[in-house]
Short mmCIF file of C-alpha atoms and ligand atoms in Angstrom, two decimals:
data_model
loop_
_atom_site.label_atom_id
_atom_site.label_comp_id
_atom_site.label_asym_id
_atom_site.label_seq_id
_atom_site.Cartn_x
_atom_site.Cartn_y
_atom_site.Cartn_z
CA UNK A 1 32.20 -60.28 -184.80
CA UNK A 2 30.47 -60.05 -181.40
CA UNK A 3 32.71 -60.25 -178.34
CA UNK A 4 32.18 -63.10 -175.92
CA UNK A 5 30.94 -60.67 -173.27
CA UNK A 6 27.27 -59.97 -173.58
CA UNK A 7 25.03 -57.50 -171.80
CA UNK A 8 23.12 -59.45 -169.22
CA UNK A 9 19.45 -59.95 -169.90
CA UNK A 10 17.18 -58.31 -167.34
CA UNK A 11 15.36 -60.44 -164.74
CA UNK A 12 12.86 -61.43 -167.43
CA UNK A 13 15.40 -62.28 -170.11
CA UNK A 14 14.44 -59.41 -172.38
CA UNK A 15 17.74 -58.31 -173.83
CA UNK A 16 20.99 -59.80 -174.81
CA UNK A 17 23.55 -57.89 -176.85
CA UNK A 18 27.32 -57.51 -176.78
CA UNK A 19 28.14 -55.25 -173.86
CA UNK A 20 30.22 -52.88 -176.02
CA UNK A 21 27.10 -52.30 -178.15
CA UNK A 22 24.99 -51.54 -175.10
CA UNK A 23 27.67 -49.14 -173.85
CA UNK A 24 27.66 -47.35 -177.21
CA UNK A 25 23.87 -46.98 -177.06
CA UNK A 26 24.04 -45.83 -173.44
CA UNK A 27 26.71 -43.25 -174.24
CA UNK A 28 24.56 -41.94 -177.11
CA UNK A 29 21.72 -41.36 -174.63
CA UNK A 30 24.07 -39.64 -172.18
CA UNK A 31 25.46 -37.43 -174.99
CA UNK A 32 21.92 -36.52 -176.08
CA UNK A 33 20.92 -35.56 -172.53
CA UNK A 34 24.08 -33.43 -172.25
CA UNK A 35 23.00 -31.75 -175.51
CA UNK A 36 19.57 -30.94 -174.01
CA UNK A 37 17.37 -33.83 -175.15
CA UNK A 38 15.30 -35.85 -172.68
CA UNK A 39 16.40 -39.45 -172.03
CA UNK A 40 12.95 -40.68 -173.11
CA UNK A 41 13.31 -39.00 -176.50
CA UNK A 42 16.93 -40.13 -176.88
CA UNK A 43 15.98 -43.74 -176.11
CA UNK A 44 13.55 -43.68 -179.03
CA UNK A 45 16.59 -43.41 -181.31
CA UNK A 46 18.12 -46.55 -179.85
CA UNK A 47 17.52 -49.78 -181.78
CA UNK A 48 14.54 -51.49 -180.12
CA UNK A 49 16.40 -54.69 -179.17
CA UNK A 50 18.96 -52.66 -177.22
CA UNK A 51 16.49 -50.25 -175.65
CA UNK A 52 15.67 -51.97 -172.32
CA UNK A 53 19.35 -52.61 -171.61
CA UNK A 54 20.40 -49.13 -172.72
CA UNK A 55 17.67 -47.58 -170.56
CA UNK A 56 18.81 -49.47 -167.46
CA UNK A 57 22.45 -48.47 -168.00
CA UNK A 58 21.67 -44.89 -169.05
CA UNK A 59 19.53 -44.30 -165.94
CA UNK A 60 22.35 -45.69 -163.81
CA UNK A 61 24.90 -43.48 -165.59
CA UNK A 62 22.68 -40.38 -165.26
CA UNK A 63 22.30 -40.99 -161.50
CA UNK A 64 26.12 -40.82 -161.23
CA UNK A 65 26.90 -38.34 -163.97
CA UNK A 66 28.06 -35.65 -161.53
CA UNK A 67 30.58 -38.08 -160.06
CA UNK A 68 31.66 -39.28 -163.49
CA UNK A 69 32.19 -35.77 -164.91
CA UNK A 70 34.19 -34.77 -161.88
CA UNK A 71 36.39 -37.89 -162.23
CA UNK A 72 36.76 -37.19 -165.94
CA UNK A 73 38.01 -33.68 -165.16
CA UNK A 74 40.59 -35.11 -162.75
CA UNK A 75 41.77 -37.63 -165.34
CA UNK A 76 41.76 -35.24 -168.29
CA UNK A 77 41.44 -31.54 -167.49
CA UNK A 78 40.74 -30.79 -171.18
CA UNK A 79 37.38 -32.29 -172.13
CA UNK A 80 37.47 -34.62 -175.15
CA UNK A 81 34.88 -34.16 -177.96
CA UNK A 82 31.27 -34.77 -176.78
CA UNK A 83 30.87 -38.41 -177.99
CA UNK A 84 34.16 -39.51 -176.45
CA UNK A 85 33.36 -37.57 -173.25
CA UNK A 86 29.97 -39.27 -173.05
CA UNK A 87 31.46 -42.76 -173.49
CA UNK A 88 34.22 -42.10 -170.95
CA UNK A 89 31.74 -40.65 -168.43
CA UNK A 90 29.33 -43.53 -169.01
CA UNK A 91 32.10 -46.01 -168.18
CA UNK A 92 33.19 -43.99 -165.12
CA UNK A 93 29.60 -43.68 -163.86
CA UNK A 94 29.11 -47.43 -164.16
CA UNK A 95 32.36 -48.50 -162.55
CA UNK A 96 33.27 -45.76 -160.03
CA UNK A 97 32.46 -48.09 -157.14
CA UNK A 98 32.10 -51.86 -156.94
CA UNK A 99 29.05 -51.94 -154.70
CA UNK A 100 26.55 -51.05 -157.41
CA UNK A 101 28.53 -51.53 -160.64
CA UNK A 102 26.22 -53.44 -163.01
CA UNK A 103 29.16 -55.52 -164.34
CA UNK A 104 32.61 -56.43 -163.17
CA UNK A 105 34.65 -53.22 -163.52
CA UNK A 106 37.47 -54.75 -165.63
CA UNK A 107 34.84 -56.02 -168.05
CA UNK A 108 33.24 -52.56 -168.21
CA UNK A 109 36.60 -50.96 -169.00
CA UNK A 110 37.46 -53.52 -171.72
CA UNK A 111 34.07 -53.17 -173.32
CA UNK A 112 34.08 -49.37 -173.14
CA UNK A 113 37.38 -49.36 -175.05
CA UNK A 114 35.91 -51.84 -177.53
CA UNK A 115 32.89 -49.53 -177.92
CA UNK A 116 35.22 -46.60 -178.63
CA UNK A 117 37.15 -48.54 -181.30
CA UNK A 118 34.00 -49.70 -183.06
CA UNK A 119 32.43 -46.29 -183.66
CA UNK A 120 33.63 -43.69 -186.15
CA UNK A 121 32.59 -40.96 -183.69
CA UNK A 122 35.02 -42.17 -180.99
CA UNK A 123 37.66 -44.27 -182.78
CA UNK A 124 40.15 -41.40 -182.78
CA UNK A 125 39.90 -41.16 -178.96
CA UNK A 126 39.99 -44.90 -178.21
CA UNK A 127 43.60 -44.79 -176.92
CA UNK A 128 42.83 -41.76 -174.81
CA UNK A 129 39.73 -43.45 -173.31
CA UNK A 130 41.77 -46.60 -172.68
CA UNK A 131 44.51 -44.62 -170.90
CA UNK A 132 42.00 -42.72 -168.73
CA UNK A 133 40.13 -45.83 -167.70
CA UNK A 134 43.27 -47.89 -166.96
CA UNK A 135 44.61 -45.05 -164.81
CA UNK A 136 41.23 -44.86 -163.10
CA UNK A 137 41.43 -48.56 -162.24
CA UNK A 138 44.93 -48.12 -160.78
CA UNK A 139 44.15 -44.98 -158.76
CA UNK A 140 40.46 -45.39 -158.11
CA UNK A 141 40.40 -44.79 -154.33
CA UNK A 142 42.51 -41.64 -154.51
CA UNK A 143 40.56 -40.23 -157.46
CA UNK A 144 37.19 -40.93 -155.83
CA UNK A 145 38.40 -39.31 -152.59
CA UNK A 146 39.57 -36.24 -154.54
CA UNK A 147 36.25 -35.97 -156.37
CA UNK A 148 34.41 -36.10 -153.03
CA UNK A 149 35.49 -32.49 -152.51
CA UNK A 150 33.28 -31.46 -155.43
CA UNK A 151 29.61 -31.19 -154.31
CA UNK A 152 28.45 -32.00 -157.86
CA UNK A 153 30.27 -35.35 -157.55
CA UNK A 154 29.16 -35.94 -153.96
CA UNK A 155 25.45 -35.26 -154.65
CA UNK A 156 25.17 -35.91 -158.39
CA UNK A 157 23.15 -32.76 -159.03
CA UNK A 158 24.11 -29.42 -160.61
CA UNK A 159 25.63 -26.97 -158.16
CA UNK A 160 22.73 -24.47 -158.43
CA UNK A 161 20.23 -27.21 -157.57
CA UNK A 162 22.17 -28.20 -154.44
CA UNK A 163 22.46 -24.56 -153.35
CA UNK A 164 18.75 -23.95 -153.93
CA UNK A 165 17.74 -26.97 -151.84
CA UNK A 166 20.16 -25.91 -149.07
CA UNK A 167 18.52 -22.51 -149.01
CA UNK A 168 14.93 -23.80 -149.11
CA UNK A 169 15.39 -26.85 -146.87
CA UNK A 170 18.38 -26.13 -144.61
CA UNK A 171 17.60 -29.14 -142.39
CA UNK A 172 16.70 -31.70 -145.05
CA UNK A 173 18.47 -30.95 -148.31
CA UNK A 174 20.82 -33.95 -148.03
CA UNK A 175 17.94 -36.38 -147.52
CA UNK A 176 16.10 -34.94 -150.51
CA UNK A 177 19.19 -35.37 -152.71
CA UNK A 178 19.75 -38.89 -151.42
CA UNK A 179 16.14 -39.80 -152.25
CA UNK A 180 16.61 -38.30 -155.74
CA UNK A 181 19.60 -40.59 -156.29
CA UNK A 182 17.78 -43.73 -155.20
CA UNK A 183 15.88 -46.17 -157.38
CA UNK A 184 12.12 -45.82 -156.99
CA UNK A 185 9.86 -48.84 -156.69
CA UNK A 186 7.13 -49.69 -159.17
CA UNK A 187 3.90 -48.40 -157.66
CA UNK A 188 0.48 -49.34 -159.00
CA UNK A 189 -2.96 -47.79 -158.63
CA UNK A 190 -5.73 -50.33 -158.35
CA UNK A 191 -8.80 -49.36 -160.37
CA UNK A 192 -11.47 -48.75 -157.70
CA UNK A 193 -14.18 -49.54 -160.25
CA UNK A 194 -12.80 -53.04 -160.81
CA UNK A 195 -11.06 -54.36 -157.71
CA UNK A 196 -10.23 -53.58 -154.07
CA UNK A 197 -6.49 -53.25 -153.25
CA UNK A 198 -6.69 -56.15 -150.75
CA UNK A 199 -8.20 -58.39 -153.43
CA UNK A 200 -5.49 -57.39 -155.89
CA UNK A 201 -2.78 -58.07 -153.30
CA UNK A 202 -4.16 -61.61 -152.89
CA UNK A 203 -4.01 -62.05 -156.66
CA UNK A 204 -0.34 -60.99 -156.61
CA UNK A 205 0.42 -63.29 -153.69
CA UNK A 206 -1.13 -66.20 -155.62
CA UNK A 207 1.22 -65.36 -158.51
CA UNK A 208 4.19 -65.21 -156.10
CA UNK A 209 4.67 -61.48 -156.61
CA UNK A 210 5.74 -59.72 -153.41
CA UNK A 211 3.94 -56.41 -152.84
CA UNK A 212 2.65 -54.12 -150.09
CA UNK A 213 -0.23 -51.64 -149.87
CA UNK A 214 0.41 -47.89 -150.02
CA UNK A 215 -2.25 -45.18 -149.53
CA UNK A 216 -5.91 -45.74 -150.36
CA UNK A 217 -5.61 -47.43 -153.76
CA UNK A 218 -1.90 -48.14 -154.15
CA UNK A 219 0.27 -51.24 -154.23
CA UNK A 220 4.08 -51.22 -154.28
CA UNK A 221 5.81 -54.12 -156.00
CA UNK A 222 8.94 -55.41 -154.31
CA UNK A 223 10.57 -55.79 -157.75
CA UNK A 224 9.69 -53.78 -160.84
CA UNK A 225 8.61 -55.77 -163.91
CA UNK A 226 7.62 -54.90 -167.48
CA UNK A 227 4.09 -53.41 -167.37
CA UNK A 228 2.57 -56.02 -169.64
CA UNK A 229 3.70 -58.67 -167.17
CA UNK A 230 1.94 -56.97 -164.26
CA UNK A 231 -1.22 -59.00 -163.56
CA UNK A 232 -4.30 -57.06 -164.64
CA UNK A 233 -2.43 -54.23 -166.39
CA UNK A 234 -3.64 -55.05 -169.89
CA UNK A 235 -7.20 -55.55 -168.57
CA UNK A 236 -7.31 -52.14 -166.92
CA UNK A 237 -7.30 -53.45 -163.34
CA UNK A 238 -4.17 -51.47 -162.45
CA UNK A 239 -2.13 -48.54 -163.72
CA UNK A 240 1.40 -47.42 -162.91
CA UNK A 241 1.28 -44.29 -160.76
CA UNK A 242 3.42 -43.02 -157.90
CA UNK A 243 1.82 -42.91 -154.44
CA UNK A 244 2.00 -39.08 -154.22
CA UNK A 245 0.34 -38.65 -157.63
CA UNK A 246 -2.41 -40.98 -156.39
CA UNK A 247 -3.40 -38.37 -153.80
CA UNK A 248 -4.64 -35.86 -156.38
CA UNK A 249 -7.98 -37.32 -157.53
CA UNK A 250 -9.32 -38.23 -154.05
CA UNK A 251 -8.26 -34.82 -152.71
CA UNK A 252 -10.18 -33.01 -155.42
CA UNK A 253 -13.28 -35.20 -155.20
CA UNK A 254 -13.55 -35.61 -151.44
CA UNK A 255 -16.73 -33.94 -150.19
CA UNK A 256 -17.85 -32.76 -153.64
CA UNK A 257 -21.30 -33.92 -154.61
CA UNK A 258 -23.30 -33.39 -157.77
CA UNK A 259 -26.54 -34.76 -156.29
CA UNK A 260 -28.11 -38.20 -156.84
CA UNK A 261 -28.44 -38.12 -160.62
CA UNK A 262 -26.11 -35.47 -161.99
CA UNK A 263 -22.43 -35.99 -162.74
CA UNK A 264 -19.67 -33.72 -161.55
CA UNK A 265 -18.33 -31.59 -164.33
CA UNK A 266 -14.57 -31.66 -164.06
CA UNK A 267 -11.77 -30.03 -166.02
CA UNK A 268 -8.37 -31.73 -166.05
CA UNK A 269 -6.46 -28.80 -167.51
CA UNK A 270 -3.02 -30.36 -168.10
CA UNK A 271 -4.01 -33.96 -168.49
CA UNK A 272 -1.51 -35.94 -170.57
CA UNK A 273 -0.70 -38.80 -170.36
CA UNK A 274 -3.95 -39.13 -168.45
CA UNK A 275 -2.96 -40.78 -165.16
CA UNK A 276 -5.00 -38.43 -162.99
CA UNK A 277 -7.86 -38.15 -165.52
CA UNK A 278 -8.26 -41.92 -165.30
CA UNK A 279 -8.12 -41.87 -161.51
CA UNK A 280 -10.87 -39.20 -161.40
CA UNK A 281 -13.04 -41.37 -163.63
CA UNK A 282 -12.32 -44.55 -161.64
CA UNK A 283 -13.46 -42.87 -158.43
CA UNK A 284 -16.81 -41.46 -159.34
CA UNK A 285 -19.52 -40.35 -161.63
CA UNK A 286 -17.82 -37.53 -163.40
CA UNK A 287 -17.84 -35.93 -166.79
CA UNK A 288 -14.22 -35.02 -167.43
CA UNK A 289 -12.76 -32.71 -170.04
CA UNK A 290 -9.13 -33.71 -170.40
CA UNK A 291 -7.14 -30.91 -171.97
CA UNK A 292 -3.52 -30.85 -173.04
CA UNK A 293 -1.58 -28.45 -175.21
CA UNK A 294 0.36 -31.24 -176.91
CA UNK A 295 -1.68 -33.21 -179.49
CA UNK A 296 0.77 -36.15 -179.47
CA UNK A 297 0.45 -36.40 -175.71
CA UNK A 298 -3.37 -36.24 -176.07
CA UNK A 299 -3.13 -39.54 -177.95
CA UNK A 300 -1.54 -41.01 -174.86
CA UNK A 301 -4.60 -39.91 -172.82
CA UNK A 302 -6.79 -41.77 -175.34
CA UNK A 303 -4.61 -44.89 -174.99
CA UNK A 304 -4.76 -44.74 -171.18
CA UNK A 305 -8.55 -44.40 -171.19
CA UNK A 306 -9.00 -47.15 -173.80
CA UNK A 307 -7.00 -49.63 -171.74
CA UNK A 308 -9.06 -48.81 -168.65
CA UNK A 309 -12.41 -48.74 -170.45
CA UNK A 310 -13.06 -45.12 -169.40
CA UNK A 311 -14.39 -42.10 -171.30
CA UNK A 312 -13.50 -38.43 -171.21
CA UNK A 313 -13.66 -35.58 -173.71
CA UNK A 314 -10.02 -35.24 -174.75
CA UNK A 315 -9.15 -31.85 -176.24
CA UNK A 316 -5.81 -30.66 -177.60
CA UNK A 317 -5.72 -26.98 -176.67
CA UNK A 318 -3.93 -24.34 -174.64
CA UNK A 319 -5.64 -24.09 -171.24
CA UNK A 320 -4.63 -20.40 -171.13
CA UNK A 321 -7.06 -19.65 -173.96
CA UNK A 322 -10.51 -20.81 -172.80
CA UNK A 323 -12.18 -18.93 -175.67
CA UNK A 324 -10.80 -21.67 -177.96
CA UNK A 325 -12.21 -24.67 -176.05
CA UNK A 326 -14.65 -23.69 -173.26
CA UNK A 327 -18.43 -23.87 -173.80
CA UNK A 328 -19.18 -21.34 -171.03
CA UNK A 329 -20.57 -23.81 -168.48
CA UNK A 330 -18.70 -23.54 -165.17
CA UNK A 331 -16.90 -26.55 -163.62
CA UNK A 332 -17.55 -28.19 -160.24
CA UNK A 333 -13.88 -29.04 -159.99
CA UNK A 334 -10.64 -28.27 -161.80
CA UNK A 335 -7.42 -30.22 -161.61
CA UNK A 336 -4.42 -28.12 -162.53
CA UNK A 337 -1.44 -30.48 -162.61
CA UNK A 338 0.71 -27.73 -164.00
CA UNK A 339 3.86 -27.98 -166.13
CA UNK A 340 6.83 -27.68 -163.76
CA UNK A 341 10.54 -28.40 -163.35
CA UNK A 342 9.71 -32.01 -162.33
CA UNK A 343 12.24 -31.60 -159.51
CA UNK A 344 10.19 -33.99 -157.36
CA UNK A 345 10.40 -36.95 -159.74
CA UNK A 346 14.15 -36.99 -160.30
CA UNK A 347 14.48 -40.54 -158.96
CA UNK A 348 12.19 -41.73 -161.78
CA UNK A 349 13.68 -39.38 -164.39
CA UNK A 350 17.38 -39.08 -163.59
CA UNK A 351 17.97 -36.90 -166.67
CA UNK A 352 15.80 -34.04 -165.35
CA UNK A 353 18.50 -32.54 -163.11
CA UNK A 354 20.93 -32.27 -166.06
CA UNK A 355 18.32 -30.73 -168.38
CA UNK A 356 17.02 -27.93 -166.16
CA UNK A 357 18.48 -24.44 -165.77
CA UNK A 358 17.86 -22.46 -162.61
CA UNK A 359 16.05 -19.84 -164.71
CA UNK A 360 13.45 -22.49 -165.64
CA UNK A 361 11.98 -22.20 -162.14
CA UNK A 362 10.87 -18.57 -162.55
CA UNK A 363 9.78 -19.16 -166.14
CA UNK A 364 7.61 -22.14 -165.20
CA UNK A 365 6.27 -20.37 -162.10
CA UNK A 366 5.04 -17.58 -164.41
CA UNK A 367 3.23 -20.12 -166.62
CA UNK A 368 1.69 -21.76 -163.53
CA UNK A 369 0.46 -18.36 -162.23
CA UNK A 370 -1.01 -17.59 -165.64
CA UNK A 371 -2.84 -20.94 -165.76
CA UNK A 372 -4.20 -20.44 -162.23
CA UNK A 373 -5.43 -16.93 -163.01
CA UNK A 374 -7.16 -17.94 -166.25
CA UNK A 375 -8.78 -21.16 -164.96
CA UNK A 376 -10.07 -19.85 -161.61
CA UNK A 377 -13.00 -17.89 -163.17
CA UNK A 378 -14.16 -21.13 -164.87
CA UNK A 379 -14.95 -22.67 -161.48
CA UNK A 380 -18.47 -22.60 -159.95
CA UNK A 381 -18.93 -20.85 -156.62
CA UNK A 382 -18.52 -23.63 -154.04
CA UNK A 383 -16.29 -25.52 -156.49
CA UNK A 384 -12.67 -26.57 -155.98
CA UNK A 385 -9.44 -26.27 -157.85
CA UNK A 386 -6.56 -28.57 -156.98
CA UNK A 387 -3.25 -27.01 -157.94
CA UNK A 388 -0.39 -29.47 -157.99
CA UNK A 389 3.13 -29.82 -159.33
CA UNK A 390 5.71 -32.60 -159.12
CA UNK A 391 8.26 -30.07 -157.89
CA UNK A 392 9.96 -29.53 -154.55
CA UNK A 393 10.93 -25.91 -155.29
CA UNK A 394 8.86 -23.47 -153.25
CA UNK A 395 8.29 -21.06 -156.14
CA UNK A 396 6.26 -23.77 -157.89
CA UNK A 397 4.38 -24.78 -154.74
CA UNK A 398 3.78 -22.93 -151.51
CA UNK A 399 4.89 -19.52 -152.84
CA UNK A 400 2.60 -19.90 -155.86
CA UNK A 401 -0.43 -20.74 -153.70
CA UNK A 402 0.26 -17.90 -151.23
CA UNK A 403 0.53 -15.34 -154.02
CA UNK A 404 -2.72 -16.60 -155.52
CA UNK A 405 -4.54 -16.40 -152.16
CA UNK A 406 -3.25 -12.88 -151.59
CA UNK A 407 -4.95 -11.76 -154.82
CA UNK A 408 -8.18 -13.79 -154.58
CA UNK A 409 -10.15 -13.15 -151.43
CA UNK A 410 -12.92 -15.47 -152.63
CA UNK A 411 -10.45 -18.38 -152.49
CA UNK A 412 -10.15 -20.51 -149.35
CA UNK A 413 -7.29 -22.94 -148.77
CA UNK A 414 -8.64 -26.37 -147.74
CA UNK A 415 -6.70 -29.24 -146.15
CA UNK A 416 -4.08 -30.75 -148.46
CA UNK A 417 -0.60 -32.17 -147.86
CA UNK A 418 1.28 -29.10 -149.18
CA UNK A 419 4.87 -29.89 -150.10
CA UNK A 420 5.86 -33.56 -149.99
CA UNK A 421 9.51 -34.46 -150.28
CA UNK A 422 10.60 -37.53 -152.24
CA UNK A 423 11.16 -40.55 -150.12
CA UNK A 424 12.42 -44.00 -151.00
CA UNK A 425 11.56 -46.94 -148.77
CA UNK A 426 8.62 -47.47 -146.48
CA UNK A 427 9.91 -45.49 -143.50
CA UNK A 428 9.62 -41.70 -143.26
CA UNK A 429 13.03 -40.14 -143.96
CA UNK A 430 12.62 -37.63 -141.17
CA UNK A 431 11.43 -34.75 -143.34
CA UNK A 432 8.48 -33.08 -141.57
CA UNK A 433 5.04 -33.09 -143.24
CA UNK A 434 6.04 -36.17 -145.21
CA UNK A 435 3.61 -38.96 -145.88
CA UNK A 436 4.45 -42.39 -144.57
CA UNK A 437 5.72 -44.67 -147.29
CA UNK A 438 7.52 -44.39 -150.57
CA UNK A 439 6.58 -41.53 -152.89
CA UNK A 440 7.81 -38.80 -155.22
CA UNK A 441 8.11 -35.11 -154.34
CA UNK A 442 4.89 -33.18 -154.97
CA UNK A 443 2.96 -30.09 -154.01
CA UNK A 444 -0.80 -29.87 -153.48
CA UNK A 445 -2.97 -26.83 -152.75
CA UNK A 446 -6.73 -27.32 -152.64
CA UNK A 447 -8.47 -24.01 -153.33
CA UNK A 448 -12.20 -23.66 -152.79
CA UNK A 449 -14.24 -20.81 -154.24
CA UNK A 450 -16.52 -19.30 -151.63
CA UNK A 451 -20.18 -19.69 -152.52
CA UNK A 452 -20.74 -15.92 -152.16
CA UNK A 453 -18.36 -13.21 -153.21
CA UNK A 454 -16.58 -11.60 -150.30
CA UNK A 455 -16.07 -7.87 -150.33
CA UNK A 456 -12.66 -6.50 -149.47
CA UNK A 457 -14.09 -5.11 -146.18
CA UNK A 458 -15.49 -8.54 -145.15
CA UNK A 459 -12.30 -10.36 -145.89
CA UNK A 460 -10.15 -8.35 -143.43
C1 LIG B 1 2.69 -32.70 -165.22
S1 LIG B 1 2.15 -33.05 -166.81
C2 LIG B 1 0.51 -33.66 -166.51
C3 LIG B 1 0.45 -35.08 -166.02
C4 LIG B 1 -0.97 -35.61 -165.98
N1 LIG B 1 -1.83 -34.77 -165.20
C5 LIG B 1 -1.06 -37.03 -165.44
O1 LIG B 1 -1.35 -37.22 -164.26
O2 LIG B 1 -0.85 -37.97 -166.23
C6 LIG B 1 1.84 -31.44 -167.43
C7 LIG B 1 1.15 -31.42 -168.77
O3 LIG B 1 0.78 -30.08 -169.04
C8 LIG B 1 0.75 -29.89 -170.42
N2 LIG B 1 0.70 -28.43 -170.67
C9 LIG B 1 1.70 -27.53 -170.57
N3 LIG B 1 1.25 -26.28 -170.84
C10 LIG B 1 -0.07 -26.41 -171.08
C11 LIG B 1 -1.09 -25.48 -171.43
N4 LIG B 1 -0.83 -24.16 -171.56
N5 LIG B 1 -2.34 -25.93 -171.65
C12 LIG B 1 -2.62 -27.26 -171.53
N6 LIG B 1 -1.68 -28.19 -171.22
C13 LIG B 1 -0.43 -27.75 -170.98
C14 LIG B 1 1.99 -30.62 -170.91
O4 LIG B 1 1.90 -30.95 -172.27
C15 LIG B 1 1.99 -31.84 -169.97
O5 LIG B 1 1.41 -32.95 -170.61
#
């Protein structure tokens, strides 16, 4: 029998399920992330009717998982088995403070205990979970104050991540972590081939949807909504893309010309799911090869292009092995949106911080260096390669570009924003070299190949 308490539907009335059931599904996602699986993959295992609600609660819980695990350790120094720990931490993350609890905290506690009783995986710990949560309700202020002494609770990131940011950004690390813990807005890219941003904003205003412009082609919605309810999404007028990611295609194309009739020949080397491929095609006459190592993700490039009515040659291959996919004709431009730690998009993917290890940074930096070294020779003299990552760590950004430049005297660094720190809200958060407006963390280096080779003697 369903309890009387139901999970609230979202603003558009898309889900309604008993809250205990949603809490079970949410805890399953949290347990999967703690076992190393991405939240996106874990959500695929959640029954479709529960998925939107479970996603909203799981993202909330993951944003406060550091706090919740610290509180759990204060309540029960010996960790319970993983499923019970995940349910307890989910409940603590959702109700640790009233100001942003998604439900009344007593309701959350009741329903978390109900969730424990109704699953074979947690039934044996239901009394324990009940005792922990009731004690938490009685002693909440003192427990929260005690957990404040733990930086993992205070900042909701792993300790190594906090230390790394402190070291790399001694003036700004707190603001970066705060931005990571905030909820990002829904940002759209208006298809330049179909509509001007001002025209699209008028369309939104006519539909009573509050929005503001951002960057050259972007629009930020005041309230997120399901994509298929965004005017023009299904017709390819707009795509969902963060404002920082929207900088890539114009940066690469600006000032490049293929002459009056020819098309620019562009390689998008790490293209899936195709956001930047599509933007390149929306902006100009280009012939784009969209490459990705993951065949399943290549299908997502096809879907993106189909919706927008665009065409590219989509190839599933390893960019590090051009002999398997390159026809020998050099490119005017290469976009290398390299695999990275994704440390700049934590506000959109709150699981990322719990999935990464510090050793991933060096491992991914080595892959990025390999990709840069292999793809550079495929560029025409006078051509440009845009290297970007959605990471704030210097090893995946500035340090990578500097090392590359030190070994390639035919490469010139052109104007590009460099490292951008994540920022939520329209106002700059005081981090230097930040763009105005709301955006994810990113790094951009625009590398141009000199038209003539420079000898070592000339370059000094
Ligand atoms: C940051 S994502 C790209 C996002 C994409 N550019 C967009 O804007 O939608 C990085 C992509 O690189 C792909 N990748 C990783 N290693 C690769 C390799 N050696 N060759 C080609 N693609 C690779 C991953 O599968 C992933 O889809």
